[in-house]
Coordinates of C-alpha atoms in Angstrom, one line a residue:
X17 CA -4.8 -17.6 16.3
X18 CA -7.8 -16.8 14.0
X19 CA -5.9 -13.8 12.6
X20 CA -3.0 -16.0 11.7
X21 CA -5.2 -18.6 10.0
X22 CA -7.0 -15.9 8.0
X23 CA -3.6 -14.3 7.1
X24 CA -2.3 -17.6 5.8
X25 CA -5.5 -18.4 3.9
X26 CA -5.3 -14.9 2.3
X27 CA -1.8 -15.5 1.1
X28 CA -2.8 -18.9 -0.2
X29 CA -5.6 -17.3 -2.1
X30 CA -3.3 -14.7 -3.6
X31 CA -0.9 -17.4 -4.7
X32 CA -3.7 -19.3 -6.4
X33 CA -5.0 -16.2 -8.1
X34 CA -1.4 -15.4 -9.2
X35 CA -1.3 -18.8 -10.9
X36 CA -4.7 -18.4 -12.6
X37 CA -3.7 -15.0 -14.0
X38 CA -0.4 -16.4 -15.2
X39 CA -2.2 -19.2 -17.0
X40 CA -4.8 -16.9 -18.6
X41 CA -2.2 -14.3 -19.7
X42 CA 0.4 -16.8 -20.8
X43 CA 3.1 -15.1 -18.7
X44 CA 5.8 -17.5 -17.6
X45 CA 6.1 -17.7 -13.8
X46 CA 9.9 -17.9 -13.6
X47 CA 10.3 -14.3 -14.8
X48 CA 11.1 -11.4 -12.5
X49 CA 9.3 -9.3 -15.1
X50 CA 6.1 -11.3 -14.7
X51 CA 6.3 -11.1 -11.0
X52 CA 6.6 -7.3 -11.2
X53 CA 3.5 -7.2 -13.4
X54 CA 1.4 -9.3 -11.1
X55 CA 2.7 -7.5 -8.0
X56 CA 1.8 -4.1 -9.5
X57 CA -1.6 -5.4 -10.5
X58 CA -2.4 -6.7 -7.0
X59 CA -0.6 -3.7 -5.4
X60 CA -2.7 -1.1 -7.1
X61 CA -6.0 -2.9 -7.7
X62 CA -7.2 -2.8 -4.1
X63 CA -6.2 0.9 -3.6
X64 CA -7.7 2.0 -6.8
X65 CA -10.9 0.1 -6.2
X66 CA -11.2 1.6 -2.7
X67 CA -10.7 5.1 -4.2
X68 CA -13.4 4.6 -6.9
X69 CA -15.8 3.4 -4.2
X70 CA -14.6 5.8 -1.5
X71 CA -17.7 8.0 -1.4
X72 CA -20.1 5.0 -1.1
X73 CA -17.9 3.3 1.4
X74 CA -17.6 6.5 3.5
X75 CA -21.3 7.1 3.7
X76 CA -22.0 3.5 4.7
X77 CA -19.1 3.4 7.2
X78 CA -20.4 6.5 9.1
X79 CA -24.2 5.9 8.5
X80 CA -24.3 9.4 6.9
X81 CA -27.1 11.3 5.4
X82 CA -26.5 13.0 2.0
X83 CA -27.7 16.6 2.0
X84 CA -29.5 16.8 -1.4
X85 CA -32.1 19.4 -0.5
X86 CA -31.3 21.6 2.6
X87 CA -34.0 21.0 5.2
X88 CA -33.1 23.8 7.7
X89 CA -31.1 27.0 8.0
X90 CA -28.0 25.1 9.2
X91 CA -28.0 22.9 6.1
X92 CA -28.6 25.9 3.8
X93 CA -25.7 27.7 5.4
X94 CA -23.5 24.6 4.9
X95 CA -24.4 24.4 1.2
X96 CA -23.8 28.1 0.7
X97 CA -20.4 28.0 2.5
X98 CA -19.2 24.9 0.6
X99 CA -20.3 26.3 -2.8
X100 CA -18.5 29.6 -2.0
X101 CA -15.2 27.9 -1.1
X102 CA -15.5 25.6 -4.1
X103 CA -15.8 28.7 -6.3
X104 CA -12.7 30.3 -4.7
X105 CA -10.7 27.1 -5.3
X106 CA -12.2 26.5 -8.8
X107 CA -13.6 23.1 -7.8
X108 CA -16.9 21.5 -8.5
X109 CA -19.0 21.6 -5.3
X110 CA -18.5 18.4 -3.3
X111 CA -21.5 16.4 -2.0
X112 CA -22.3 17.1 1.6
X113 CA -22.9 14.4 4.2
X114 CA -23.9 14.7 7.9
X115 CA -23.3 11.7 10.1
X116 CA -24.2 10.9 13.7
X117 CA -21.2 11.1 16.1
X118 CA -20.5 12.7 19.4
X119 CA -16.9 13.6 18.5
X120 CA -16.0 16.8 16.6
X121 CA -14.9 15.5 13.3
X122 CA -15.0 15.8 9.5
X123 CA -13.4 14.3 6.4
X124 CA -13.2 14.5 2.7
X125 CA -13.0 11.7 0.1
X126 CA -13.7 10.9 -3.5
X127 CA -12.0 9.5 -6.6
X128 CA -10.8 13.0 -7.9
X129 CA -11.1 16.7 -7.2
X130 CA -14.4 17.2 -9.0
X131 CA -16.1 14.1 -7.7
X132 CA -15.7 14.4 -4.0
X133 CA -17.7 14.7 -0.8
X134 CA -17.3 16.4 2.6
X135 CA -18.7 14.7 5.7
X136 CA -19.3 16.5 8.9
X137 CA -20.2 14.9 12.3
X138 CA -23.3 16.0 14.2
X139 CA -20.9 16.6 17.2
X140 CA -19.0 19.2 15.1
X141 CA -22.1 21.0 14.0
X142 CA -23.4 21.0 17.6
X143 CA -20.3 22.2 19.3
X144 CA -18.6 24.6 16.8
X145 CA -19.6 28.1 15.8
X146 CA -19.9 29.1 12.2
X147 CA -16.4 30.5 11.9
X148 CA -14.9 27.3 13.3
X149 CA -17.1 25.1 11.0
X150 CA -16.0 27.4 8.1
X151 CA -12.4 26.7 8.9
X152 CA -12.9 22.9 9.1
X153 CA -14.7 23.0 5.7
X154 CA -11.8 25.0 4.3
X155 CA -9.4 22.3 5.7
X156 CA -11.3 19.6 3.9
X157 CA -11.5 21.7 0.7
X158 CA -7.7 22.0 0.8
X159 CA -7.4 18.2 1.0
X160 CA -9.6 18.0 -2.1
X161 CA -7.7 20.8 -3.9
X162 CA -4.4 19.2 -3.2
X163 CA -5.6 15.8 -4.5
X164 CA -4.5 14.1 -1.2
X165 CA -6.9 11.2 -1.7
X166 CA -5.4 10.3 -5.1
X167 CA -1.8 10.8 -3.8
X168 CA -2.5 8.6 -0.8
X169 CA -3.8 5.9 -3.2
X170 CA -0.7 6.1 -5.4
X171 CA 1.6 5.9 -2.4
X172 CA -0.3 2.9 -1.0
X173 CA -0.3 1.2 -4.4
X174 CA 3.5 1.6 -4.8
X175 CA 4.0 0.4 -1.2
X176 CA 1.7 -2.6 -1.7
X177 CA 3.6 -3.5 -4.9
X178 CA 6.9 -3.3 -3.1
X179 CA 5.7 -5.5 -0.3
X180 CA 4.3 -8.2 -2.6
X181 CA 7.2 -8.2 -5.0
X182 CA 10.1 -8.2 -2.4
X183 CA 8.3 -10.6 -0.1
X184 CA 7.9 -13.2 -2.8
X185 CA 11.4 -12.8 -4.2
X186 CA 13.0 -13.3 -0.8
X187 CA 10.5 -16.2 0.0
X188 CA 11.5 -17.9 -3.3
X189 CA 15.2 -17.6 -2.5
X190 CA 14.7 -19.1 1.0
X191 CA 12.4 -21.8 -0.3
X192 CA 15.0 -22.7 -2.9
X193 CA 17.5 -23.2 -0.1
X194 CA 15.1 -25.4 1.8
X195 CA 14.4 -27.4 -1.4
X196 CA 18.1 -27.7 -2.2
X197 CA 17.6 -25.6 -5.4
X198 CA 15.6 -28.2 -7.2
X199 CA 15.0 -27.5 -10.9
X200 CA 11.3 -27.6 -10.7
X201 CA 11.2 -24.9 -7.9
X202 CA 10.0 -21.6 -9.3
X203 CA 9.0 -18.2 -8.0
X204 CA 5.4 -19.3 -7.3
X205 CA 6.2 -22.3 -5.1
X206 CA 2.9 -23.4 -3.4
X207 CA 4.7 -25.2 -0.5
X208 CA 3.7 -24.5 3.1
X209 CA 7.2 -23.1 3.6
X210 CA 6.7 -20.6 0.8
X211 CA 3.3 -19.5 2.1
X212 CA 4.6 -19.1 5.7
X213 CA 7.7 -17.2 4.7
X214 CA 5.7 -14.9 2.3
X215 CA 3.2 -14.2 5.1
X216 CA 5.8 -13.3 7.6
X217 CA 7.7 -11.1 5.2
X218 CA 4.6 -9.3 4.1
X219 CA 3.7 -8.6 7.7
X220 CA 7.2 -7.3 8.5
X221 CA 7.5 -5.2 5.3
X222 CA 3.9 -4.0 5.7
X223 CA 4.7 -2.6 9.2
X224 CA 7.8 -0.9 7.9
X225 CA 6.0 0.5 4.8
X226 CA 3.2 1.9 7.0
X227 CA 5.8 4.4 8.3
X228 CA 5.7 6.1 4.9
X229 CA 1.9 6.3 4.7
X230 CA 1.7 7.6 8.2
X231 CA 4.4 10.3 7.5
X232 CA 2.5 11.5 4.5
X233 CA -0.8 11.5 6.4
X234 CA 0.8 13.7 9.1
X235 CA 2.4 15.9 6.5
X236 CA -0.8 16.6 4.6
X237 CA -2.6 17.6 7.7
X238 CA -0.2 20.5 8.3
X239 CA -0.7 21.7 4.7
X240 CA -4.5 21.3 4.9
X241 CA -4.4 23.5 8.1
X242 CA -2.3 26.1 6.3
X243 CA -4.7 26.0 3.3
X244 CA -7.6 26.6 5.5
X245 CA -5.8 29.5 7.1
X246 CA -5.1 31.1 3.7
X247 CA -8.8 30.6 2.7
X248 CA -10.6 31.8 5.8
X249 CA -7.9 33.2 8.1
X250 CA -5.5 31.8 10.7
X251 CA -7.6 32.8 13.7
X252 CA -10.5 30.7 12.5
X253 CA -8.4 27.6 11.9
X254 CA -6.6 27.9 15.2
X255 CA -9.9 28.4 17.0
X256 CA -11.2 25.2 15.2
X257 CA -8.2 23.2 16.3
X258 CA -8.6 24.4 19.9
X259 CA -12.2 23.3 19.9
X260 CA -11.2 19.9 18.5
X261 CA -8.9 19.5 21.5
X262 CA -12.1 19.5 23.7
X263 CA -13.7 16.7 21.6
X264 CA -14.5 13.2 22.5
X265 CA -12.0 10.5 21.3
X266 CA -12.8 9.9 17.6
X267 CA -15.1 6.9 17.1
X268 CA -14.9 6.7 13.3
X269 CA -14.1 3.4 11.6
X270 CA -10.4 2.7 11.0
X271 CA -11.1 2.9 7.2
X272 CA -12.1 6.5 7.7
X273 CA -10.2 7.8 10.6
X274 CA -7.0 8.6 8.6
X275 CA -9.0 11.0 6.5
X276 CA -10.6 12.8 9.4
X277 CA -9.4 16.2 10.7
X278 CA -9.5 14.8 14.2
X279 CA -7.6 11.5 13.9
X280 CA -5.4 9.3 15.9
X281 CA -2.6 11.5 17.2
X282 CA -1.7 9.3 20.2
X283 CA 0.5 6.3 19.8
X284 CA 3.3 4.4 21.7
X285 CA 5.5 5.2 18.7
X286 CA 5.1 8.7 17.2
X287 CA 6.1 7.4 13.7
X288 CA 2.9 5.4 13.5
X289 CA 0.5 8.3 14.2
X290 CA -1.8 9.3 11.4
X291 CA -2.1 12.9 12.6
X292 CA 0.3 15.3 14.3
X293 CA -0.7 16.3 17.8
X294 CA -3.2 19.2 17.8
X295 CA -0.7 21.4 19.7
X296 CA 1.9 21.0 17.0
X297 CA -0.6 21.9 14.4
X298 CA -1.6 25.1 16.3
X299 CA 2.1 26.0 16.7
X300 CA 2.7 25.5 13.0
X301 CA -0.1 27.9 12.2
X302 CA 1.2 30.5 14.6
X303 CA 4.6 30.3 13.0
X304 CA 3.2 30.2 9.5
X305 CA 5.4 27.2 8.9
X306 CA 3.5 25.6 6.0
X307 CA 2.0 28.7 4.5

């Protein structure tokens, strides 16, 4: 019940902010063009803001420690390995973060290729040998090289825009029917009916749209595995994936897990998985499917 209340209040807040922006910008609310402008603004603003703050958010989310000066041989080796791979891929060396977690995991994030970070779990460093860690780092470096973080942001922004725009158009049409098409009824009707319909439609379209983001998330994992295989060798990447199969269930926050090498690959519906099953990834490497 609390989720429903929060959801409704969120939609009410969005509608109010829509109105304020329209007043400040002088855009007339009965225009499809104006609705598209506002939908795009809201659709991309959250995604872009998250991308710009992604490194700070990631470090806080996993309680990570930034490796500025290597304190031991392990950290020295990590710095050397990441610098070497960055040089091979012609990238600026990412920042390195180590975070406490029993599961074998790692992820990369950052607003663009040359302002990124790679985070490694303590469980990964404890349970993997150097060749396996090297392969995981190469996997994350491939994500950075391919610009996956930016691509995901753009996809999410387009999807958010679609959800906001279509939900409000349909809600306006339905509300007009309920109000017998009164002349003073416009696209930004603040009635309870409009708010409820918009909320329901956003929920439905949001679930459908998530299929697209989950597909891309799975797709990019195959290519990151292949990129790692090209950089350090297939045997190392396959060995790393086999070791990940022995890991504890990932405990990273939901805001981070989609970016992890060891993500959620189990779901009632396969289309909602953020990662392909490990066995499928291993088979793809054996068959050189994405190389």
